């Protein structure tokens, strides 16, 4: 089982759209994939038209095993399941702070799923919190979407500093540019400055109204508009990830 987090300290950078589309692309390979919606806003869950049951909450998520697994739901797509978010997830950091070894909680809770899924994706909330640290410990690969702006680059640097300060493995981090508008000089300049930097993927996701319309389609863009420029970009990004991390 390979665990992949879509993570950024900064919000509004395309984490959810990337998580939804890459989980779908992974499922097309014929191997079961699971998307864990960890954001209390539940955007990934919304895109798949799925809600958590009334009996599910953050407490059951943290207890793991059957109390969590029985709330995994099938999507409309073969080989793709989702563990939907619940609004109670807004309290996850408080509850994690009261748990033993909170940084290892997520990985431990997912161990029993290894025989059921080839890929597990985490759609993470923004910020750098105790839940983030649990995600870092549970992830084989951490994908960081970046809008080519100074603030996004700054938060990426903050993430790298955090990994250095806590002696975490930075080699698991891969950044890629999203919502790219090449006509903007700042975007072009930042991409040119970083495109050959270690840890940066080359494929970029363009700014696209089609991505925004995922909230209308309520499905992965690659499922409903596979010929769109953004869908093609996500497919090439997934190809690059699998080619550069074949063992992950």
PDB file of C-alpha atoms in Angstrom:
ATOM      1  CA  UNK A   1       0.000   0.000   0.000  1.00  0.00           C
ATOM      2  CA  UNK A   2       1.359   3.395  -1.006  1.00  0.00           C
ATOM      3  CA  UNK A   3       0.173   6.450   0.877  1.00  0.00           C
ATOM      4  CA  UNK A   4       0.136   9.822  -0.878  1.00  0.00           C
ATOM      5  CA  UNK A   5      -0.765  13.129   0.801  1.00  0.00           C
ATOM      6  CA  UNK A   6      -1.934  16.223  -1.032  1.00  0.00           C
ATOM      7  CA  UNK A   7      -0.751  18.811   1.423  1.00  0.00           C
ATOM      8  CA  UNK A   8       0.019  22.507   1.718  1.00  0.00           C
ATOM      9  CA  UNK A   9       0.250  24.904   4.617  1.00  0.00           C
ATOM     10  CA  UNK A  10      -1.607  27.355   2.380  1.00  0.00           C
ATOM     11  CA  UNK A  11      -5.277  26.990   1.432  1.00  0.00           C
ATOM     12  CA  UNK A  12      -6.829  27.459  -1.995  1.00  0.00           C
ATOM     13  CA  UNK A  13      -3.949  25.966  -3.968  1.00  0.00           C
ATOM     14  CA  UNK A  14      -5.735  23.016  -5.553  1.00  0.00           C
ATOM     15  CA  UNK A  15      -5.182  20.236  -3.033  1.00  0.00           C
ATOM     16  CA  UNK A  16      -8.678  18.791  -3.294  1.00  0.00           C
ATOM     17  CA  UNK A  17      -8.923  18.911  -7.097  1.00  0.00           C
ATOM     18  CA  UNK A  18      -5.516  17.228  -7.301  1.00  0.00           C
ATOM     19  CA  UNK A  19      -6.410  14.564  -4.725  1.00  0.00           C
ATOM     20  CA  UNK A  20      -9.719  13.728  -6.430  1.00  0.00           C
ATOM     21  CA  UNK A  21      -8.239  13.495  -9.910  1.00  0.00           C
ATOM     22  CA  UNK A  22      -5.132  11.559  -8.944  1.00  0.00           C
ATOM     23  CA  UNK A  23      -7.087   9.079  -6.837  1.00  0.00           C
ATOM     24  CA  UNK A  24      -9.317   8.529  -9.862  1.00  0.00           C
ATOM     25  CA  UNK A  25      -6.333   8.139 -12.221  1.00  0.00           C
ATOM     26  CA  UNK A  26      -4.763   5.630  -9.830  1.00  0.00           C
ATOM     27  CA  UNK A  27      -8.001   3.622  -9.821  1.00  0.00           C
ATOM     28  CA  UNK A  28      -7.907   3.413 -13.621  1.00  0.00           C
ATOM     29  CA  UNK A  29      -4.803   1.267 -13.292  1.00  0.00           C
ATOM     30  CA  UNK A  30      -7.077  -1.500 -12.049  1.00  0.00           C
ATOM     31  CA  UNK A  31      -5.830  -1.484  -8.470  1.00  0.00           C
ATOM     32  CA  UNK A  32      -8.068  -0.418  -5.580  1.00  0.00           C
ATOM     33  CA  UNK A  33      -7.574   3.133  -4.316  1.00  0.00           C
ATOM     34  CA  UNK A  34      -8.917   4.901  -1.261  1.00  0.00           C
ATOM     35  CA  UNK A  35      -9.294   8.649  -0.802  1.00  0.00           C
ATOM     36  CA  UNK A  36      -9.339   9.836   2.830  1.00  0.00           C
ATOM     37  CA  UNK A  37     -10.967  13.233   3.115  1.00  0.00           C
ATOM     38  CA  UNK A  38      -9.274  14.743   6.176  1.00  0.00           C
ATOM     39  CA  UNK A  39     -10.603  18.277   5.772  1.00  0.00           C
ATOM     40  CA  UNK A  40     -13.665  19.128   7.869  1.00  0.00           C
ATOM     41  CA  UNK A  41     -14.972  21.147   4.910  1.00  0.00           C
ATOM     42  CA  UNK A  42     -15.527  17.808   3.148  1.00  0.00           C
ATOM     43  CA  UNK A  43     -14.864  19.060  -0.382  1.00  0.00           C
ATOM     44  CA  UNK A  44     -13.579  15.713  -1.688  1.00  0.00           C
ATOM     45  CA  UNK A  45     -16.606  13.980  -0.246  1.00  0.00           C
ATOM     46  CA  UNK A  46     -18.843  16.569  -1.923  1.00  0.00           C
ATOM     47  CA  UNK A  47     -17.204  16.029  -5.310  1.00  0.00           C
ATOM     48  CA  UNK A  48     -18.110  12.330  -5.082  1.00  0.00           C
ATOM     49  CA  UNK A  49     -21.670  13.034  -3.851  1.00  0.00           C
ATOM     50  CA  UNK A  50     -20.933  11.183  -0.618  1.00  0.00           C
ATOM     51  CA  UNK A  51     -21.606  12.163   2.989  1.00  0.00           C
ATOM     52  CA  UNK A  52     -20.478  10.544   6.206  1.00  0.00           C
ATOM     53  CA  UNK A  53     -23.154   8.685   8.097  1.00  0.00           C
ATOM     54  CA  UNK A  54     -24.589  10.325  11.176  1.00  0.00           C
ATOM     55  CA  UNK A  55     -22.882   7.673  13.293  1.00  0.00           C
ATOM     56  CA  UNK A  56     -19.429   8.632  12.058  1.00  0.00           C
ATOM     57  CA  UNK A  57     -17.245  11.290  13.671  1.00  0.00           C
ATOM     58  CA  UNK A  58     -13.666  12.228  14.506  1.00  0.00           C
ATOM     59  CA  UNK A  59     -13.660  10.003  17.593  1.00  0.00           C
ATOM     60  CA  UNK A  60     -14.326   6.902  15.473  1.00  0.00           C
ATOM     61  CA  UNK A  61     -11.751   8.040  12.931  1.00  0.00           C
ATOM     62  CA  UNK A  62      -9.099   8.175  15.647  1.00  0.00           C
ATOM     63  CA  UNK A  63     -10.095   4.777  17.058  1.00  0.00           C
ATOM     64  CA  UNK A  64      -9.420   3.243  13.648  1.00  0.00           C
ATOM     65  CA  UNK A  65     -10.016  -0.418  12.754  1.00  0.00           C
ATOM     66  CA  UNK A  66     -13.634  -1.460  12.279  1.00  0.00           C
ATOM     67  CA  UNK A  67     -15.001   1.733  13.829  1.00  0.00           C
ATOM     68  CA  UNK A  68     -13.417   3.640  10.963  1.00  0.00           C
ATOM     69  CA  UNK A  69     -13.356   1.024   8.191  1.00  0.00           C
ATOM     70  CA  UNK A  70     -17.096   0.376   8.233  1.00  0.00           C
ATOM     71  CA  UNK A  71     -17.616   3.992   7.150  1.00  0.00           C
ATOM     72  CA  UNK A  72     -15.570   3.653   3.950  1.00  0.00           C
ATOM     73  CA  UNK A  73     -17.921   4.026   1.002  1.00  0.00           C
ATOM     74  CA  UNK A  74     -17.769   3.063  -2.658  1.00  0.00           C
ATOM     75  CA  UNK A  75     -17.812   5.862  -5.227  1.00  0.00           C
ATOM     76  CA  UNK A  76     -19.501   5.702  -8.631  1.00  0.00           C
ATOM     77  CA  UNK A  77     -16.170   4.553 -10.081  1.00  0.00           C
ATOM     78  CA  UNK A  78     -14.622   1.096 -10.109  1.00  0.00           C
ATOM     79  CA  UNK A  79     -11.685   0.544  -7.752  1.00  0.00           C
ATOM     80  CA  UNK A  80     -12.187   3.864  -5.975  1.00  0.00           C
ATOM     81  CA  UNK A  81     -13.510   4.193  -2.415  1.00  0.00           C
ATOM     82  CA  UNK A  82     -13.652   7.176  -0.097  1.00  0.00           C
ATOM     83  CA  UNK A  83     -13.573   7.684   3.649  1.00  0.00           C
ATOM     84  CA  UNK A  84     -15.705  10.824   3.827  1.00  0.00           C
ATOM     85  CA  UNK A  85     -14.994  13.709   6.125  1.00  0.00           C
ATOM     86  CA  UNK A  86     -17.208  14.796   8.982  1.00  0.00           C
ATOM     87  CA  UNK A  87     -17.524  18.317  10.355  1.00  0.00           C
ATOM     88  CA  UNK A  88     -16.307  16.990  13.713  1.00  0.00           C
ATOM     89  CA  UNK A  89     -12.866  16.686  12.080  1.00  0.00           C
ATOM     90  CA  UNK A  90     -12.410  20.334  13.040  1.00  0.00           C
ATOM     91  CA  UNK A  91     -11.603  18.971  16.501  1.00  0.00           C
ATOM     92  CA  UNK A  92      -9.048  16.405  15.347  1.00  0.00           C
ATOM     93  CA  UNK A  93      -6.056  18.363  16.598  1.00  0.00           C
ATOM     94  CA  UNK A  94      -7.517  18.694  20.086  1.00  0.00           C
ATOM     95  CA  UNK A  95      -8.351  14.994  20.189  1.00  0.00           C
ATOM     96  CA  UNK A  96      -4.959  14.021  18.795  1.00  0.00           C
ATOM     97  CA  UNK A  97      -3.238  16.058  21.499  1.00  0.00           C
ATOM     98  CA  UNK A  98      -4.865  13.782  24.076  1.00  0.00           C
ATOM     99  CA  UNK A  99      -3.830  10.556  22.318  1.00  0.00           C
ATOM    100  CA  UNK A 100      -0.707   8.488  22.896  1.00  0.00           C
ATOM    101  CA  UNK A 101       1.931   8.972  20.174  1.00  0.00           C
ATOM    102  CA  UNK A 102      -0.362  11.217  18.087  1.00  0.00           C
ATOM    103  CA  UNK A 103       2.138  11.535  15.222  1.00  0.00           C
ATOM    104  CA  UNK A 104       1.882   7.772  14.595  1.00  0.00           C
ATOM    105  CA  UNK A 105      -1.891   7.556  14.976  1.00  0.00           C
ATOM    106  CA  UNK A 106      -2.889   7.786  11.303  1.00  0.00           C
ATOM    107  CA  UNK A 107      -0.357   5.263  10.044  1.00  0.00           C
ATOM    108  CA  UNK A 108      -1.329   2.794  12.773  1.00  0.00           C
ATOM    109  CA  UNK A 109      -5.043   3.196  12.014  1.00  0.00           C
ATOM    110  CA  UNK A 110      -4.511   2.442   8.324  1.00  0.00           C
ATOM    111  CA  UNK A 111      -2.281  -0.608   8.711  1.00  0.00           C
ATOM    112  CA  UNK A 112      -5.111  -3.111   8.343  1.00  0.00           C
ATOM    113  CA  UNK A 113      -6.070  -1.610   4.962  1.00  0.00           C
ATOM    114  CA  UNK A 114      -2.807  -2.662   3.333  1.00  0.00           C
ATOM    115  CA  UNK A 115      -4.337  -5.810   1.867  1.00  0.00           C
ATOM    116  CA  UNK A 116      -7.332  -3.954   0.440  1.00  0.00           C
ATOM    117  CA  UNK A 117      -5.808  -0.935  -1.290  1.00  0.00           C
ATOM    118  CA  UNK A 118      -2.831  -0.283  -3.555  1.00  0.00           C
ATOM    119  CA  UNK A 119      -3.011   3.510  -3.121  1.00  0.00           C
ATOM    120  CA  UNK A 120      -4.344   5.626  -0.257  1.00  0.00           C
ATOM    121  CA  UNK A 121      -4.620   9.384  -0.840  1.00  0.00           C
ATOM    122  CA  UNK A 122      -5.018  12.003   1.892  1.00  0.00           C
ATOM    123  CA  UNK A 123      -6.807  15.253   1.069  1.00  0.00           C
ATOM    124  CA  UNK A 124      -5.384  17.385   3.880  1.00  0.00           C
ATOM    125  CA  UNK A 125      -6.611  20.610   5.439  1.00  0.00           C
ATOM    126  CA  UNK A 126      -4.254  23.607   5.258  1.00  0.00           C
ATOM    127  CA  UNK A 127      -2.066  24.705   8.182  1.00  0.00           C
ATOM    128  CA  UNK A 128       0.729  22.960   9.999  1.00  0.00           C
ATOM    129  CA  UNK A 129      -0.822  21.148  12.936  1.00  0.00           C
ATOM    130  CA  UNK A 130      -0.632  17.924  14.920  1.00  0.00           C
ATOM    131  CA  UNK A 131      -2.836  16.293  12.264  1.00  0.00           C
ATOM    132  CA  UNK A 132      -0.304  17.416   9.653  1.00  0.00           C
ATOM    133  CA  UNK A 133       2.466  15.692  11.609  1.00  0.00           C
ATOM    134  CA  UNK A 134       0.383  12.519  11.716  1.00  0.00           C
ATOM    135  CA  UNK A 135      -0.085  12.786   7.938  1.00  0.00           C
ATOM    136  CA  UNK A 136       3.675  13.253   7.435  1.00  0.00           C
ATOM    137  CA  UNK A 137       4.382  10.097   9.436  1.00  0.00           C
ATOM    138  CA  UNK A 138       1.760   8.119   7.515  1.00  0.00           C
ATOM    139  CA  UNK A 139       2.727   9.237   3.985  1.00  0.00           C
ATOM    140  CA  UNK A 140       5.167   7.634   1.599  1.00  0.00           C
ATOM    141  CA  UNK A 141       4.885  10.643  -0.696  1.00  0.00           C
ATOM    142  CA  UNK A 142       3.836  14.220   0.086  1.00  0.00           C
ATOM    143  CA  UNK A 143       2.638  16.177  -2.954  1.00  0.00           C
ATOM    144  CA  UNK A 144       2.603  19.954  -2.475  1.00  0.00           C
ATOM    145  CA  UNK A 145       0.593  21.995  -4.999  1.00  0.00           C
ATOM    146  CA  UNK A 146       1.936  25.521  -5.418  1.00  0.00           C
ATOM    147  CA  UNK A 147       0.445  28.528  -7.169  1.00  0.00           C
ATOM    148  CA  UNK A 148       3.456  30.312  -8.715  1.00  0.00           C
ATOM    149  CA  UNK A 149       3.373  33.230  -6.280  1.00  0.00           C
ATOM    150  CA  UNK A 150       5.724  34.464  -3.590  1.00  0.00           C
ATOM    151  CA  UNK A 151       3.392  33.437  -0.761  1.00  0.00           C
ATOM    152  CA  UNK A 152       3.101  29.848  -2.009  1.00  0.00           C
ATOM    153  CA  UNK A 153       6.867  29.579  -2.385  1.00  0.00           C
ATOM    154  CA  UNK A 154       7.244  31.018   1.131  1.00  0.00           C
ATOM    155  CA  UNK A 155       4.942  28.386   2.659  1.00  0.00           C
ATOM    156  CA  UNK A 156       6.806  25.669   0.767  1.00  0.00           C
ATOM    157  CA  UNK A 157      10.045  26.912   2.316  1.00  0.00           C
ATOM    158  CA  UNK A 158       8.381  26.854   5.738  1.00  0.00           C
ATOM    159  CA  UNK A 159       7.429  23.215   5.175  1.00  0.00           C
ATOM    160  CA  UNK A 160      10.998  22.291   4.244  1.00  0.00           C
ATOM    161  CA  UNK A 161      12.297  24.136   7.321  1.00  0.00           C
ATOM    162  CA  UNK A 162       9.861  22.193   9.507  1.00  0.00           C
ATOM    163  CA  UNK A 163      11.103  18.886   8.094  1.00  0.00           C
ATOM    164  CA  UNK A 164      14.710  19.952   8.693  1.00  0.00           C
ATOM    165  CA  UNK A 165      14.038  21.091  12.257  1.00  0.00           C
ATOM    166  CA  UNK A 166      12.237  17.851  13.126  1.00  0.00           C
ATOM    167  CA  UNK A 167      14.683  15.567  11.317  1.00  0.00           C
ATOM    168  CA  UNK A 168      12.026  14.301   8.896  1.00  0.00           C
ATOM    169  CA  UNK A 169      12.761  12.809   5.485  1.00  0.00           C
ATOM    170  CA  UNK A 170      12.482  15.630   2.915  1.00  0.00           C
ATOM    171  CA  UNK A 171      12.994  13.241   0.009  1.00  0.00           C
ATOM    172  CA  UNK A 172       9.307  12.280   0.298  1.00  0.00           C
ATOM    173  CA  UNK A 173       8.201  15.812  -0.669  1.00  0.00           C
ATOM    174  CA  UNK A 174       7.372  16.665  -4.286  1.00  0.00           C
ATOM    175  CA  UNK A 175       6.099  20.110  -5.308  1.00  0.00           C
ATOM    176  CA  UNK A 176       4.218  20.968  -8.483  1.00  0.00           C
ATOM    177  CA  UNK A 177       2.723  24.180  -9.837  1.00  0.00           C
ATOM    178  CA  UNK A 178      -1.045  24.570 -10.106  1.00  0.00           C
ATOM    179  CA  UNK A 179      -3.453  27.232 -11.353  1.00  0.00           C
ATOM    180  CA  UNK A 180      -0.720  28.369 -13.727  1.00  0.00           C
ATOM    181  CA  UNK A 181      -1.354  31.382 -15.938  1.00  0.00           C
ATOM    182  CA  UNK A 182       1.640  31.702 -18.207  1.00  0.00           C
ATOM    183  CA  UNK A 183       0.583  35.164 -19.361  1.00  0.00           C
ATOM    184  CA  UNK A 184       1.331  36.438 -15.853  1.00  0.00           C
ATOM    185  CA  UNK A 185       4.948  37.467 -15.633  1.00  0.00           C
ATOM    186  CA  UNK A 186       5.215  36.474 -11.952  1.00  0.00           C
ATOM    187  CA  UNK A 187       4.022  32.944 -12.732  1.00  0.00           C
ATOM    188  CA  UNK A 188       6.457  32.593 -15.624  1.00  0.00           C
ATOM    189  CA  UNK A 189       9.388  33.949 -13.600  1.00  0.00           C
ATOM    190  CA  UNK A 190       8.758  31.757 -10.541  1.00  0.00           C
ATOM    191  CA  UNK A 191       8.312  28.630 -12.663  1.00  0.00           C
ATOM    192  CA  UNK A 192      11.528  29.369 -14.554  1.00  0.00           C
ATOM    193  CA  UNK A 193      13.377  29.870 -11.272  1.00  0.00           C
ATOM    194  CA  UNK A 194      12.212  26.601  -9.710  1.00  0.00           C
ATOM    195  CA  UNK A 195      11.420  24.151 -12.522  1.00  0.00           C
ATOM    196  CA  UNK A 196      14.861  22.540 -12.336  1.00  0.00           C
ATOM    197  CA  UNK A 197      15.071  22.600  -8.535  1.00  0.00           C
ATOM    198  CA  UNK A 198      15.328  19.232  -6.812  1.00  0.00           C
ATOM    199  CA  UNK A 199      11.967  18.110  -5.451  1.00  0.00           C
ATOM    200  CA  UNK A 200       9.905  19.911  -8.108  1.00  0.00           C
ATOM    201  CA  UNK A 201       7.869  17.940 -10.630  1.00  0.00           C
ATOM    202  CA  UNK A 202       7.952  19.331 -14.165  1.00  0.00           C
ATOM    203  CA  UNK A 203       4.278  18.888 -15.059  1.00  0.00           C
ATOM    204  CA  UNK A 204       2.070  21.910 -14.318  1.00  0.00           C
ATOM    205  CA  UNK A 205      -1.688  22.216 -13.889  1.00  0.00           C
ATOM    206  CA  UNK A 206      -3.145  25.207 -15.773  1.00  0.00           C
ATOM    207  CA  UNK A 207      -5.669  27.570 -14.297  1.00  0.00           C
ATOM    208  CA  UNK A 208      -8.940  26.319 -15.743  1.00  0.00           C
ATOM    209  CA  UNK A 209     -12.647  26.991 -15.436  1.00  0.00           C
ATOM    210  CA  UNK A 210     -13.120  23.251 -15.934  1.00  0.00           C
ATOM    211  CA  UNK A 211     -11.405  22.573 -12.600  1.00  0.00           C
ATOM    212  CA  UNK A 212     -13.736  25.075 -10.915  1.00  0.00           C
ATOM    213  CA  UNK A 213     -16.694  23.284 -12.509  1.00  0.00           C
ATOM    214  CA  UNK A 214     -15.862  20.071 -10.652  1.00  0.00           C
ATOM    215  CA  UNK A 215     -18.236  21.460  -8.040  1.00  0.00           C
ATOM    216  CA  UNK A 216     -20.978  21.289 -10.693  1.00  0.00           C
ATOM    217  CA  UNK A 217     -19.940  17.981 -12.268  1.00  0.00           C
ATOM    218  CA  UNK A 218     -19.347  16.467  -8.817  1.00  0.00           C
ATOM    219  CA  UNK A 219     -16.946  13.987 -10.347  1.00  0.00           C
ATOM    220  CA  UNK A 220     -13.236  13.849 -11.215  1.00  0.00           C
ATOM    221  CA  UNK A 221     -12.436  16.044 -14.190  1.00  0.00           C
ATOM    222  CA  UNK A 222     -10.639  13.124 -15.807  1.00  0.00           C
ATOM    223  CA  UNK A 223     -13.914  11.172 -15.695  1.00  0.00           C
ATOM    224  CA  UNK A 224     -16.218  13.808 -17.192  1.00  0.00           C
ATOM    225  CA  UNK A 225     -13.925  16.047 -19.279  1.00  0.00           C
ATOM    226  CA  UNK A 226     -10.916  13.855 -20.093  1.00  0.00           C
ATOM    227  CA  UNK A 227     -10.057  15.878 -23.213  1.00  0.00           C
ATOM    228  CA  UNK A 228      -9.793  19.174 -21.328  1.00  0.00           C
ATOM    229  CA  UNK A 229      -6.367  20.747 -20.898  1.00  0.00           C
ATOM    230  CA  UNK A 230      -6.478  20.431 -17.115  1.00  0.00           C
ATOM    231  CA  UNK A 231      -7.492  16.753 -17.245  1.00  0.00           C
ATOM    232  CA  UNK A 232      -4.628  16.030 -19.644  1.00  0.00           C
ATOM    233  CA  UNK A 233      -2.259  17.875 -17.302  1.00  0.00           C
ATOM    234  CA  UNK A 234      -3.398  15.810 -14.308  1.00  0.00           C
ATOM    235  CA  UNK A 235      -2.883  12.629 -16.326  1.00  0.00           C
ATOM    236  CA  UNK A 236       0.656  13.677 -17.283  1.00  0.00           C
ATOM    237  CA  UNK A 237       1.346  14.640 -13.670  1.00  0.00           C
ATOM    238  CA  UNK A 238       0.256  11.211 -12.452  1.00  0.00           C
ATOM    239  CA  UNK A 239       2.404   9.582 -15.152  1.00  0.00           C
ATOM    240  CA  UNK A 240       5.399  11.632 -13.973  1.00  0.00           C
ATOM    241  CA  UNK A 241       4.784  10.682 -10.336  1.00  0.00           C
ATOM    242  CA  UNK A 242       4.547   6.976 -11.088  1.00  0.00           C
ATOM    243  CA  UNK A 243       7.587   7.147 -13.386  1.00  0.00           C
ATOM    244  CA  UNK A 244       9.795   8.989 -10.900  1.00  0.00           C
ATOM    245  CA  UNK A 245       8.600   7.052  -7.839  1.00  0.00           C
ATOM    246  CA  UNK A 246       8.066   3.544  -9.227  1.00  0.00           C
ATOM    247  CA  UNK A 247       8.658   1.933  -5.854  1.00  0.00           C
ATOM    248  CA  UNK A 248       6.257   4.158  -3.988  1.00  0.00           C
TER     249      UNK A 248
END
